Coordinates of C-alpha atoms in Angstrom, one line a residue:
Chain Q
M1 CA 34.5 -14.1 -93.3
H2 CA 31.0 -14.1 -94.7
T3 CA 28.1 -15.2 -92.6
T4 CA 24.4 -14.8 -92.8
I5 CA 24.1 -12.1 -90.1
H6 CA 24.0 -9.2 -92.6
E7 CA 21.2 -10.9 -94.6
M8 CA 19.3 -11.6 -91.4
L9 CA 19.5 -8.0 -90.2
R10 CA 18.2 -6.8 -93.6
A11 CA 15.3 -9.2 -93.3
N12 CA 14.2 -7.6 -90.0
P13 CA 10.8 -5.9 -90.6
R14 CA 12.1 -2.7 -88.9
A15 CA 15.0 -2.5 -91.3
A16 CA 12.8 -0.6 -93.8
D17 CA 12.7 2.5 -91.7
K18 CA 16.0 2.0 -89.9
A19 CA 18.7 0.5 -92.1
I20 CA 21.3 -1.5 -90.2
P21 CA 24.7 -0.3 -91.3
K22 CA 26.9 -3.0 -92.9
L23 CA 29.6 -2.0 -90.3
L24 CA 27.5 -3.3 -87.5
S25 CA 26.9 -6.8 -89.0
D26 CA 30.6 -6.9 -89.8
C27 CA 31.3 -6.0 -86.2
A28 CA 29.0 -8.9 -85.0
D29 CA 30.9 -11.3 -87.3
T30 CA 34.3 -10.1 -86.1
C31 CA 33.3 -10.4 -82.5
S32 CA 32.1 -13.9 -83.1
E33 CA 35.3 -14.9 -84.8
C34 CA 37.4 -13.2 -82.1
E35 CA 35.4 -15.2 -79.4
L36 CA 36.4 -18.5 -81.0
A37 CA 40.0 -17.5 -81.6
C38 CA 40.4 -16.4 -78.0
N39 CA 38.9 -19.6 -76.6
A40 CA 41.2 -21.7 -78.9
C41 CA 44.2 -19.5 -78.0
A42 CA 43.5 -20.1 -74.2
D43 CA 43.4 -23.8 -74.8
A44 CA 46.6 -23.8 -76.9
C45 CA 48.4 -21.7 -74.3
L46 CA 47.3 -24.2 -71.6
A47 CA 48.9 -27.0 -73.7
E48 CA 52.3 -25.2 -74.0
Q49 CA 55.2 -26.4 -71.9
Q50 CA 55.8 -22.9 -70.6
V51 CA 52.2 -22.6 -69.4
A52 CA 53.4 -20.7 -66.3
S53 CA 54.5 -17.8 -68.5
L54 CA 51.2 -17.7 -70.3
R55 CA 48.9 -17.3 -67.3
R56 CA 48.1 -13.6 -68.1
A57 CA 47.5 -14.5 -71.8
I58 CA 45.0 -17.2 -70.8
R59 CA 43.1 -14.9 -68.5
L60 CA 42.8 -12.1 -70.9
N61 CA 41.8 -14.6 -73.7
L62 CA 38.9 -15.8 -71.6
D63 CA 37.8 -12.3 -70.7
C64 CA 38.0 -11.2 -74.3
A65 CA 36.1 -14.3 -75.5
D66 CA 33.2 -13.6 -73.0
V67 CA 32.9 -9.9 -73.8
C68 CA 33.0 -10.5 -77.6
A69 CA 30.3 -13.2 -77.3
T70 CA 27.9 -10.7 -75.6
T71 CA 28.8 -7.9 -78.0
S72 CA 28.0 -10.0 -81.1
R73 CA 24.7 -11.1 -79.5
I74 CA 23.6 -7.6 -78.6
I75 CA 24.4 -6.4 -82.1
S76 CA 22.2 -9.1 -83.5
R77 CA 19.3 -7.3 -81.7
V78 CA 20.6 -3.9 -82.5
I79 CA 17.5 -2.3 -84.0
E80 CA 16.1 -1.4 -80.6
A81 CA 19.1 -1.7 -78.4
D82 CA 19.6 0.8 -75.6
S83 CA 22.3 3.1 -76.9
A84 CA 23.9 3.8 -73.6
A85 CA 24.4 0.1 -72.9
M86 CA 25.5 -0.5 -76.5
A87 CA 28.1 2.2 -76.4
A88 CA 29.5 1.1 -73.0
L89 CA 29.6 -2.5 -74.3
L90 CA 31.5 -1.6 -77.5
R91 CA 34.0 0.3 -75.2
A92 CA 34.3 -2.7 -73.0
C93 CA 34.9 -5.0 -76.0
A94 CA 37.5 -2.7 -77.6
A95 CA 39.3 -2.5 -74.2
A96 CA 39.2 -6.3 -73.7
C97 CA 40.5 -6.9 -77.2
A98 CA 43.3 -4.3 -76.8
A99 CA 44.4 -5.9 -73.5
C100 CA 44.4 -9.4 -75.0
A101 CA 46.1 -8.3 -78.2
S102 CA 48.9 -6.5 -76.2
E103 CA 49.6 -9.6 -74.2
C104 CA 49.4 -12.1 -77.1
E105 CA 51.7 -9.8 -79.2
E106 CA 54.5 -10.4 -76.6
H107 CA 54.2 -14.2 -77.1
A108 CA 53.7 -14.0 -80.9
P109 CA 57.3 -14.6 -81.8
H110 CA 57.2 -18.0 -80.0
H111 CA 53.6 -19.1 -80.4
E112 CA 51.8 -19.1 -83.7
H113 CA 48.4 -19.2 -81.9
C114 CA 49.2 -16.0 -80.0
R115 CA 50.3 -14.3 -83.3
I116 CA 47.0 -15.2 -85.0
C117 CA 44.9 -14.4 -81.9
A118 CA 46.6 -11.0 -81.5
A119 CA 45.8 -10.1 -85.1
V120 CA 42.1 -11.1 -84.8
C121 CA 41.9 -9.1 -81.5
R122 CA 43.4 -6.0 -83.1
R123 CA 40.9 -6.2 -86.0
C124 CA 38.0 -6.6 -83.5
Q125 CA 39.2 -3.7 -81.4
Q126 CA 39.3 -1.5 -84.5
I127 CA 35.9 -2.4 -85.7
C128 CA 34.3 -1.9 -82.2
E129 CA 35.9 1.5 -82.0
L130 CA 34.7 2.4 -85.5
A131 CA 31.2 1.2 -84.7
L132 CA 31.2 3.2 -81.5
H133 CA 32.3 6.4 -83.1
Q134 CA 30.1 6.1 -86.2
H135 CA 26.9 5.0 -84.6
F136 CA 26.8 5.4 -80.8
S137 CA 28.7 8.5 -79.9
S138 CA 26.7 11.6 -79.0
Chain T
M1 CA 21.1 -15.3 -52.1
H2 CA 24.2 -17.1 -50.9
T3 CA 26.4 -19.0 -53.3
T4 CA 29.9 -20.4 -53.2
I5 CA 31.5 -17.6 -55.3
H6 CA 32.8 -15.6 -52.3
E7 CA 34.4 -18.7 -50.8
M8 CA 35.9 -19.5 -54.2
L9 CA 37.4 -16.1 -54.6
R10 CA 39.0 -16.3 -51.1
A11 CA 40.5 -19.7 -52.0
N12 CA 42.4 -18.1 -54.9
P13 CA 46.1 -18.3 -54.2
R14 CA 46.4 -14.6 -55.2
A15 CA 43.8 -13.6 -52.6
A16 CA 46.5 -13.4 -49.9
D17 CA 48.2 -10.4 -51.4
K18 CA 45.1 -9.0 -53.1
A19 CA 41.9 -9.4 -51.1
I20 CA 38.7 -9.7 -53.2
P21 CA 36.2 -7.3 -51.8
K22 CA 32.9 -9.0 -50.7
L23 CA 31.2 -6.4 -52.8
L24 CA 32.6 -8.0 -56.0
S25 CA 31.5 -11.5 -55.2
D26 CA 28.0 -10.1 -54.3
C27 CA 28.0 -8.3 -57.6
A28 CA 28.8 -11.6 -59.4
D29 CA 26.0 -13.3 -57.6
T30 CA 23.5 -10.5 -58.3
C31 CA 24.4 -10.4 -62.0
S32 CA 23.9 -14.2 -62.2
E33 CA 20.5 -13.9 -60.5
C34 CA 19.5 -11.0 -62.8
E35 CA 20.5 -13.0 -65.9
L36 CA 18.1 -15.8 -64.9
A37 CA 15.3 -13.4 -63.9
C38 CA 15.6 -11.5 -67.2
N39 CA 15.6 -14.7 -69.3
A40 CA 12.5 -16.0 -67.4
C41 CA 10.8 -12.6 -67.7
A42 CA 11.3 -12.6 -71.5
D43 CA 9.7 -16.0 -71.7
A44 CA 6.8 -15.0 -69.5
C45 CA 6.3 -11.8 -71.6
L46 CA 6.2 -14.0 -74.7
A47 CA 3.5 -16.1 -73.1
E48 CA 1.2 -13.1 -72.3
Q49 CA -1.9 -12.4 -74.4
Q50 CA -0.7 -8.8 -75.0
V51 CA 2.7 -9.9 -76.2
A52 CA 2.7 -7.1 -78.9
S53 CA 2.9 -4.5 -76.1
L54 CA 5.8 -6.3 -74.5
R55 CA 8.2 -6.3 -77.4
R56 CA 10.5 -3.8 -76.0
A57 CA 10.5 -5.5 -72.6
I58 CA 11.5 -8.8 -74.2
R59 CA 14.3 -7.2 -76.2
L60 CA 15.7 -5.3 -73.2
N61 CA 15.3 -8.5 -71.0
L62 CA 17.5 -10.4 -73.5
D63 CA 20.2 -7.7 -73.7
C64 CA 20.3 -7.4 -70.0
A65 CA 20.6 -11.2 -69.5
D66 CA 23.5 -11.3 -71.9
V67 CA 25.5 -8.4 -70.4
C68 CA 24.8 -9.7 -66.8
A69 CA 26.1 -13.2 -67.8
T70 CA 29.4 -11.8 -69.0
T71 CA 29.8 -9.4 -66.1
S72 CA 29.4 -12.3 -63.5
R73 CA 31.9 -14.4 -65.5
I74 CA 34.5 -11.6 -65.7
I75 CA 34.2 -10.9 -62.0
S76 CA 34.8 -14.6 -61.2
R77 CA 38.3 -13.9 -62.8
V78 CA 38.7 -10.5 -61.3
I79 CA 42.1 -10.8 -59.6
E80 CA 44.0 -10.0 -62.8
A81 CA 41.2 -8.5 -65.0
D82 CA 42.1 -5.5 -67.2
S83 CA 40.6 -2.6 -65.3
A84 CA 39.6 -0.5 -68.3
A85 CA 37.6 -3.4 -69.7
M86 CA 36.1 -4.2 -66.2
A87 CA 35.0 -0.6 -65.7
A88 CA 33.4 -0.3 -69.1
L89 CA 31.7 -3.6 -68.6
L90 CA 30.3 -2.6 -65.2
R91 CA 29.0 0.6 -66.9
A92 CA 27.4 -1.4 -69.7
C93 CA 25.8 -3.7 -67.2
A94 CA 24.4 -0.9 -65.1
A95 CA 23.0 0.8 -68.3
A96 CA 21.4 -2.5 -69.5
C97 CA 19.9 -3.1 -66.1
A98 CA 18.6 0.5 -65.9
A99 CA 17.0 0.2 -69.4
C100 CA 15.4 -3.1 -68.6
A101 CA 14.2 -2.0 -65.2
S102 CA 12.5 1.2 -66.6
E103 CA 10.6 -0.7 -69.2
C104 CA 9.6 -3.5 -66.8
E105 CA 8.4 -1.0 -64.2
E106 CA 5.9 0.2 -66.7
H107 CA 4.4 -3.2 -67.0
A108 CA 4.8 -4.1 -63.3
P109 CA 1.2 -3.1 -62.4
H110 CA -0.1 -5.8 -64.8
H111 CA 2.5 -8.4 -64.8
E112 CA 4.0 -9.9 -61.6
H113 CA 7.0 -11.2 -63.6
C114 CA 7.8 -7.7 -64.7
R115 CA 7.5 -6.4 -61.2
I116 CA 10.0 -9.0 -59.8
C117 CA 12.3 -8.6 -62.8
A118 CA 12.4 -4.8 -62.4
A119 CA 13.3 -5.1 -58.7
V120 CA 16.2 -7.5 -59.5
C121 CA 17.4 -5.2 -62.3
R122 CA 17.4 -2.2 -60.0
R123 CA 19.4 -4.1 -57.4
C124 CA 21.8 -5.3 -60.0
Q125 CA 22.2 -1.8 -61.4
Q126 CA 23.0 -0.4 -58.0
I127 CA 25.6 -3.0 -57.1
C128 CA 27.3 -2.6 -60.5
E129 CA 27.5 1.2 -60.0
L130 CA 28.8 0.7 -56.4
A131 CA 31.5 -1.8 -57.6
L132 CA 32.5 0.6 -60.4
H133 CA 32.8 3.6 -58.1
Q134 CA 34.5 1.8 -55.2
H135 CA 36.9 -0.4 -57.2
F136 CA 37.4 0.7 -60.7
S137 CA 37.2 4.5 -60.9
S138 CA 40.4 6.4 -61.3
Chain X
M1 CA 21.0 -20.7 -52.4
H2 CA 17.8 -18.8 -52.9
T3 CA 17.2 -16.8 -56.0
T4 CA 14.2 -15.3 -57.7
I5 CA 14.0 -17.9 -60.5
H6 CA 11.4 -20.0 -58.8
E7 CA 9.1 -17.0 -58.2
M8 CA 9.7 -16.0 -61.8
L9 CA 8.7 -19.3 -63.2
R10 CA 5.6 -19.3 -61.1
A11 CA 4.7 -15.9 -62.5
N12 CA 4.7 -17.2 -66.1
P13 CA 1.1 -17.0 -67.5
R14 CA 1.5 -20.6 -68.7
A15 CA 2.3 -21.8 -65.2
A16 CA -1.4 -22.1 -64.4
D17 CA -1.9 -25.0 -66.8
K18 CA 1.6 -26.4 -66.5
A19 CA 3.2 -26.1 -63.1
I20 CA 7.0 -25.8 -63.2
P21 CA 8.4 -28.3 -60.7
K22 CA 10.5 -26.8 -58.0
L23 CA 13.2 -29.3 -58.9
L24 CA 13.7 -27.5 -62.2
S25 CA 14.1 -24.0 -60.7
D26 CA 16.5 -25.5 -58.2
C27 CA 18.4 -27.1 -61.1
A28 CA 18.6 -23.7 -62.9
D29 CA 20.0 -22.1 -59.7
T30 CA 22.5 -24.9 -59.1
C31 CA 23.8 -24.7 -62.7
S32 CA 24.2 -21.0 -62.3
E33 CA 26.2 -21.5 -59.1
C34 CA 28.3 -24.2 -60.7
E35 CA 29.1 -22.0 -63.6
L36 CA 30.5 -19.3 -61.4
A37 CA 32.4 -21.8 -59.2
C38 CA 34.0 -23.5 -62.2
N39 CA 35.1 -20.2 -63.7
A40 CA 36.6 -19.1 -60.4
C41 CA 38.3 -22.5 -59.9
A42 CA 39.8 -22.2 -63.4
D43 CA 41.2 -18.8 -62.4
A44 CA 42.5 -20.1 -59.1
C45 CA 44.2 -23.1 -60.7
L46 CA 45.9 -20.8 -63.2
A47 CA 47.3 -18.8 -60.2
E48 CA 48.8 -21.9 -58.5
Q49 CA 52.5 -22.5 -58.7
Q50 CA 52.0 -26.0 -60.1
V51 CA 49.7 -24.8 -62.9
A52 CA 51.2 -27.4 -65.2
S53 CA 49.6 -30.2 -63.2
L54 CA 46.3 -28.4 -63.3
R55 CA 45.9 -28.1 -67.0
R56 CA 43.2 -30.8 -67.3
A57 CA 41.3 -29.3 -64.3
I58 CA 41.3 -25.9 -66.0
R59 CA 40.0 -27.3 -69.3
L60 CA 37.2 -29.3 -67.6
N61 CA 36.3 -26.3 -65.4
L62 CA 35.8 -24.1 -68.5
D63 CA 33.8 -26.7 -70.4
C64 CA 31.6 -27.3 -67.3
A65 CA 31.0 -23.6 -66.8
D66 CA 29.8 -23.2 -70.4
V67 CA 27.5 -26.2 -70.4
C68 CA 26.0 -25.1 -67.0
A69 CA 25.5 -21.6 -68.3
T70 CA 23.4 -22.8 -71.2
T71 CA 21.5 -25.4 -69.1
S72 CA 20.4 -22.7 -66.6
R73 CA 19.3 -20.4 -69.4
I74 CA 17.3 -23.1 -71.2
I75 CA 15.6 -24.1 -68.0
S76 CA 14.5 -20.5 -67.5
R77 CA 12.5 -20.9 -70.7
V78 CA 11.4 -24.5 -69.8
I79 CA 7.7 -24.1 -70.3
E80 CA 7.8 -24.7 -74.1
A81 CA 11.3 -26.2 -74.4
D82 CA 11.9 -29.0 -77.0
S83 CA 12.1 -32.1 -74.8
A84 CA 14.6 -33.9 -76.9
A85 CA 17.0 -31.0 -76.7
M86 CA 16.3 -30.5 -73.0
A87 CA 17.0 -34.1 -72.2
A88 CA 20.3 -34.2 -74.2
L89 CA 21.4 -31.0 -72.6
L90 CA 20.8 -32.3 -69.1
R91 CA 22.8 -35.4 -70.0
A92 CA 25.6 -33.2 -71.4
C93 CA 25.5 -31.1 -68.2
A94 CA 25.6 -34.1 -65.9
A95 CA 28.5 -35.5 -67.9
A96 CA 30.5 -32.2 -67.9
C97 CA 29.9 -31.9 -64.1
A98 CA 31.0 -35.5 -63.5
A99 CA 34.2 -35.1 -65.5
C100 CA 35.1 -31.8 -63.8
A101 CA 34.3 -33.2 -60.3
S102 CA 36.4 -36.3 -60.8
E103 CA 39.4 -34.2 -61.8
C104 CA 39.0 -31.6 -59.1
E105 CA 38.5 -34.3 -56.5
E106 CA 42.1 -35.5 -57.2
H107 CA 43.4 -32.0 -56.4
A108 CA 41.1 -31.4 -53.5
P109 CA 43.6 -32.5 -50.8
H110 CA 46.0 -29.7 -52.0
H111 CA 43.7 -27.0 -53.2
E112 CA 40.7 -25.7 -51.3
H113 CA 39.2 -24.2 -54.5
C114 CA 39.2 -27.6 -56.1
R115 CA 37.5 -29.1 -53.1
I116 CA 34.7 -26.6 -53.1
C117 CA 34.4 -26.8 -56.9
A118 CA 34.2 -30.6 -56.9
A119 CA 31.4 -30.5 -54.3
V120 CA 29.3 -28.0 -56.3
C121 CA 29.9 -30.0 -59.5
R122 CA 28.7 -33.3 -57.8
R123 CA 25.5 -31.5 -56.5
C124 CA 24.9 -30.1 -60.0
Q125 CA 25.5 -33.5 -61.6
Q126 CA 22.9 -35.1 -59.2
I127 CA 20.2 -32.5 -59.7
C128 CA 20.6 -32.6 -63.5
E129 CA 20.3 -36.4 -63.4
L130 CA 17.2 -36.1 -61.2
A131 CA 15.6 -33.5 -63.4
L132 CA 16.3 -35.7 -66.4
H133 CA 14.8 -38.8 -64.9
Q134 CA 11.8 -37.2 -63.3
H135 CA 10.8 -34.8 -66.1
F136 CA 12.4 -35.7 -69.4
S137 CA 12.8 -39.4 -69.7
S138 CA 10.4 -41.2 -72.0
Chain Y
M1 CA 32.2 -18.9 -94.1
H2 CA 35.9 -18.9 -93.4
T3 CA 37.2 -18.0 -90.0
T4 CA 40.5 -18.4 -88.2
I5 CA 39.3 -21.3 -86.0
H6 CA 40.8 -24.0 -88.2
E7 CA 44.2 -22.3 -88.2
M8 CA 44.0 -21.8 -84.4
L9 CA 43.2 -25.5 -83.8
R10 CA 46.2 -26.5 -86.0
A11 CA 48.5 -24.2 -84.0
N12 CA 47.7 -26.0 -80.8
P13 CA 50.9 -27.7 -79.5
R14 CA 48.8 -30.9 -79.0
A15 CA 47.7 -30.9 -82.6
A16 CA 51.0 -32.7 -83.7
D17 CA 50.0 -35.9 -82.0
K18 CA 46.2 -35.5 -82.3
A19 CA 45.1 -33.9 -85.5
I20 CA 41.9 -31.9 -85.2
P21 CA 39.6 -33.0 -88.1
K22 CA 38.6 -30.1 -90.4
L23 CA 35.0 -31.3 -89.8
L24 CA 35.2 -30.1 -86.1
S25 CA 36.5 -26.6 -86.9
D26 CA 33.7 -26.3 -89.6
C27 CA 31.2 -27.4 -86.9
A28 CA 32.4 -24.7 -84.5
D29 CA 32.1 -22.1 -87.3
T30 CA 28.6 -23.3 -88.3
C31 CA 27.4 -23.3 -84.7
S32 CA 28.7 -19.8 -84.3
E33 CA 26.9 -18.6 -87.4
C34 CA 23.7 -20.4 -86.3
E35 CA 23.9 -18.7 -82.9
L36 CA 23.9 -15.2 -84.6
A37 CA 21.2 -16.2 -87.1
C38 CA 18.9 -17.5 -84.4
N39 CA 19.3 -14.4 -82.2
A40 CA 18.7 -12.1 -85.2
C41 CA 15.6 -14.2 -86.2
A42 CA 14.2 -14.0 -82.7
D43 CA 14.5 -10.2 -82.9
A44 CA 13.0 -10.0 -86.4
C45 CA 10.1 -12.3 -85.3
L46 CA 9.5 -9.9 -82.3
A47 CA 9.2 -7.0 -84.7
E48 CA 6.6 -8.7 -86.9
Q49 CA 3.0 -7.5 -86.8
Q50 CA 1.8 -11.1 -86.1
V51 CA 4.2 -11.6 -83.2
A52 CA 1.6 -13.7 -81.4
S53 CA 1.9 -16.4 -84.0
L54 CA 5.7 -16.5 -83.8
R55 CA 6.0 -17.1 -80.0
R56 CA 7.2 -20.7 -80.5
A57 CA 9.6 -19.6 -83.2
I58 CA 11.1 -17.0 -80.8
R59 CA 11.5 -19.5 -78.0
L60 CA 13.1 -22.1 -80.1
N61 CA 15.4 -19.5 -81.7
L62 CA 16.7 -18.5 -78.2
D63 CA 17.2 -22.1 -77.1
C64 CA 19.0 -22.9 -80.3
A65 CA 21.2 -19.8 -80.1
D66 CA 22.3 -20.7 -76.5
V67 CA 23.1 -24.4 -77.2
C68 CA 25.0 -23.5 -80.4
A69 CA 27.1 -20.9 -78.5
T70 CA 28.2 -23.5 -76.0
T71 CA 28.9 -26.1 -78.6
S72 CA 31.1 -23.8 -80.6
R73 CA 33.0 -22.9 -77.4
I74 CA 33.5 -26.5 -76.3
I75 CA 34.8 -27.5 -79.8
S76 CA 37.3 -24.7 -79.6
R77 CA 38.8 -26.6 -76.6
V78 CA 38.2 -30.0 -78.2
I79 CA 41.7 -31.5 -77.9
E80 CA 41.1 -32.7 -74.3
A81 CA 37.3 -32.5 -74.1
D82 CA 35.4 -35.2 -72.1
S83 CA 33.9 -37.3 -74.9
A84 CA 30.7 -38.2 -73.1
A85 CA 29.9 -34.6 -72.5
M86 CA 30.9 -33.7 -76.1
A87 CA 28.7 -36.4 -77.6
A88 CA 25.7 -35.4 -75.5
L89 CA 26.2 -31.8 -76.3
L90 CA 26.4 -32.5 -80.1
R91 CA 23.1 -34.4 -79.7
A92 CA 21.5 -31.5 -77.8
C93 CA 22.7 -29.1 -80.5
A94 CA 21.4 -31.2 -83.3
A95 CA 18.0 -31.5 -81.5
A96 CA 17.8 -27.8 -80.8
C97 CA 18.6 -27.0 -84.4
A98 CA 16.1 -29.5 -85.7
A99 CA 13.3 -28.1 -83.5
C100 CA 14.1 -24.5 -84.5
A101 CA 14.4 -25.4 -88.2
S102 CA 11.0 -27.2 -88.2
E103 CA 9.2 -24.3 -86.6
C104 CA 10.9 -21.7 -88.8
E105 CA 10.2 -23.7 -92.0
E106 CA 6.5 -23.2 -91.3
H107 CA 6.9 -19.5 -91.3
A108 CA 9.4 -19.4 -94.2
P109 CA 6.8 -18.7 -96.9
H110 CA 5.9 -15.4 -95.1
H111 CA 9.1 -14.3 -93.4
E112 CA 12.5 -14.2 -95.2
H113 CA 14.3 -14.2 -91.8
C114 CA 12.6 -17.5 -90.9
R115 CA 13.6 -19.0 -94.3
I116 CA 17.3 -18.0 -93.9
C117 CA 17.3 -19.1 -90.3
A118 CA 15.8 -22.5 -91.0
A119 CA 18.4 -23.1 -93.7
V120 CA 21.3 -22.3 -91.3
C121 CA 19.7 -24.5 -88.6
R122 CA 19.4 -27.5 -91.0
R123 CA 23.1 -27.1 -92.0
C124 CA 24.1 -26.9 -88.3
Q125 CA 22.0 -29.9 -87.4
Q126 CA 23.7 -31.9 -90.2
I127 CA 27.2 -31.0 -89.3
C128 CA 26.6 -31.7 -85.6
E129 CA 25.2 -35.2 -86.5
L130 CA 28.1 -35.8 -88.8
A131 CA 30.7 -34.7 -86.1
L132 CA 28.9 -36.9 -83.6
H133 CA 28.9 -40.0 -85.8
Q134 CA 32.4 -39.6 -87.1
H135 CA 34.2 -38.6 -84.0
F136 CA 32.3 -39.3 -80.8
S137 CA 30.2 -42.4 -81.3
S138 CA 31.5 -45.5 -79.6

């Protein structure tokens, strides 16, 4: 994926004294992609004949989509973000992605949308963990 | 404030075996109120003559609004939420509320909107911390 | 419901020359309440034994929750909002509430959460239509 | 930009009888990109020395970001969306993008972030109008 968020963060007047690591703009992009994938996976699960066996997947999809949405927004204002809130949010996002990925992985053999969604969630979990360790751990 | 969220959570078919504590529906309500207050405070700060001195307040208002929005949504699906994600999110929400409250408190003597907003943020911080300790700490 | 949004809008420095009608802060509150009710109804529907017959209710609940969330946020910055966007959004919100209410009304005899949710959606539809006609129609 | 949303929509079990036009998944992607660009532009405007002259840009950025966020989410559940709500929302999104683009275009000669943001908003406006006319006009 290639969006304009990296360019935007570099155009911030504060970026001269405080460079925004590429990792953070990648993290915002991935969270945003994961949000859409999870929302679409919830909808595809709802449309499956065996919807009853996909209840937990749908719930975790919706939670993951919401946490990812907020994480990408907060990163887009990262230059003066509160680091305690940022760190806790990256932890919440990694945890929501991990929970959703684990559940979708179980359904991946039967449902292509769960397979794709699980892969996006794992990528998102990893980049959130990396961003947390490289930029927000004390 | 009194909304329908408590009634809704009690009407969940799972609520019979797993009662939703009133504290959690109150927390969802308070997060939702805090989201609106922070968005309105950001807008009021923007309209002030001394907007340049309110930059940090505006940023923290926006971050707090986003984290509160997601927290209230996740709580509305709390019955099967992933507890690690829920705990980290409540921590993120308490931290975002604390950061926003501290900043708005400094402007409270001059701006009524900052005074009201700081008070809502403190209430929201406290209920998130309480919900965290009573229901999601191991 | 009684939240701080009305107080906040009155504390905006622009409110002196441009009073924010109480109807608009009530509309923001109702949208916010409707967002939480719809998210909780989606979750309760998912937990029902007959989840397969509630697919459409769940989808419309989620759409309605998202449109209500954005409408309440935009109203919290109403003083300088673009009126074309505001009017179209109020129309979208009334339509999403109407669609969700119609569907939930069909399930209301069997599910208390659908009954409560439908009632909140109808109230939200009406206040959005009123706000549209009184403040944003040309 | 290339995300997984198109793949996800094709993997929906309903997609066999009701193909999701590529235009709609592109629209979801563009809305999502525009949301991040607008949030980052608001933050960069806030950091400019002449923040007072950028008040209107910041407000319209925030409104545009919120409407885009909801539009991309609703499209990710498009297969059974209510068409009246979908059409009104695409209209609201095109209007919010147009208002934000017009304002940012005025600041584009001085601020790179406004130039980039205006371009993304215009693209987003156009794809929303196209999606509206091709798929949701009666």
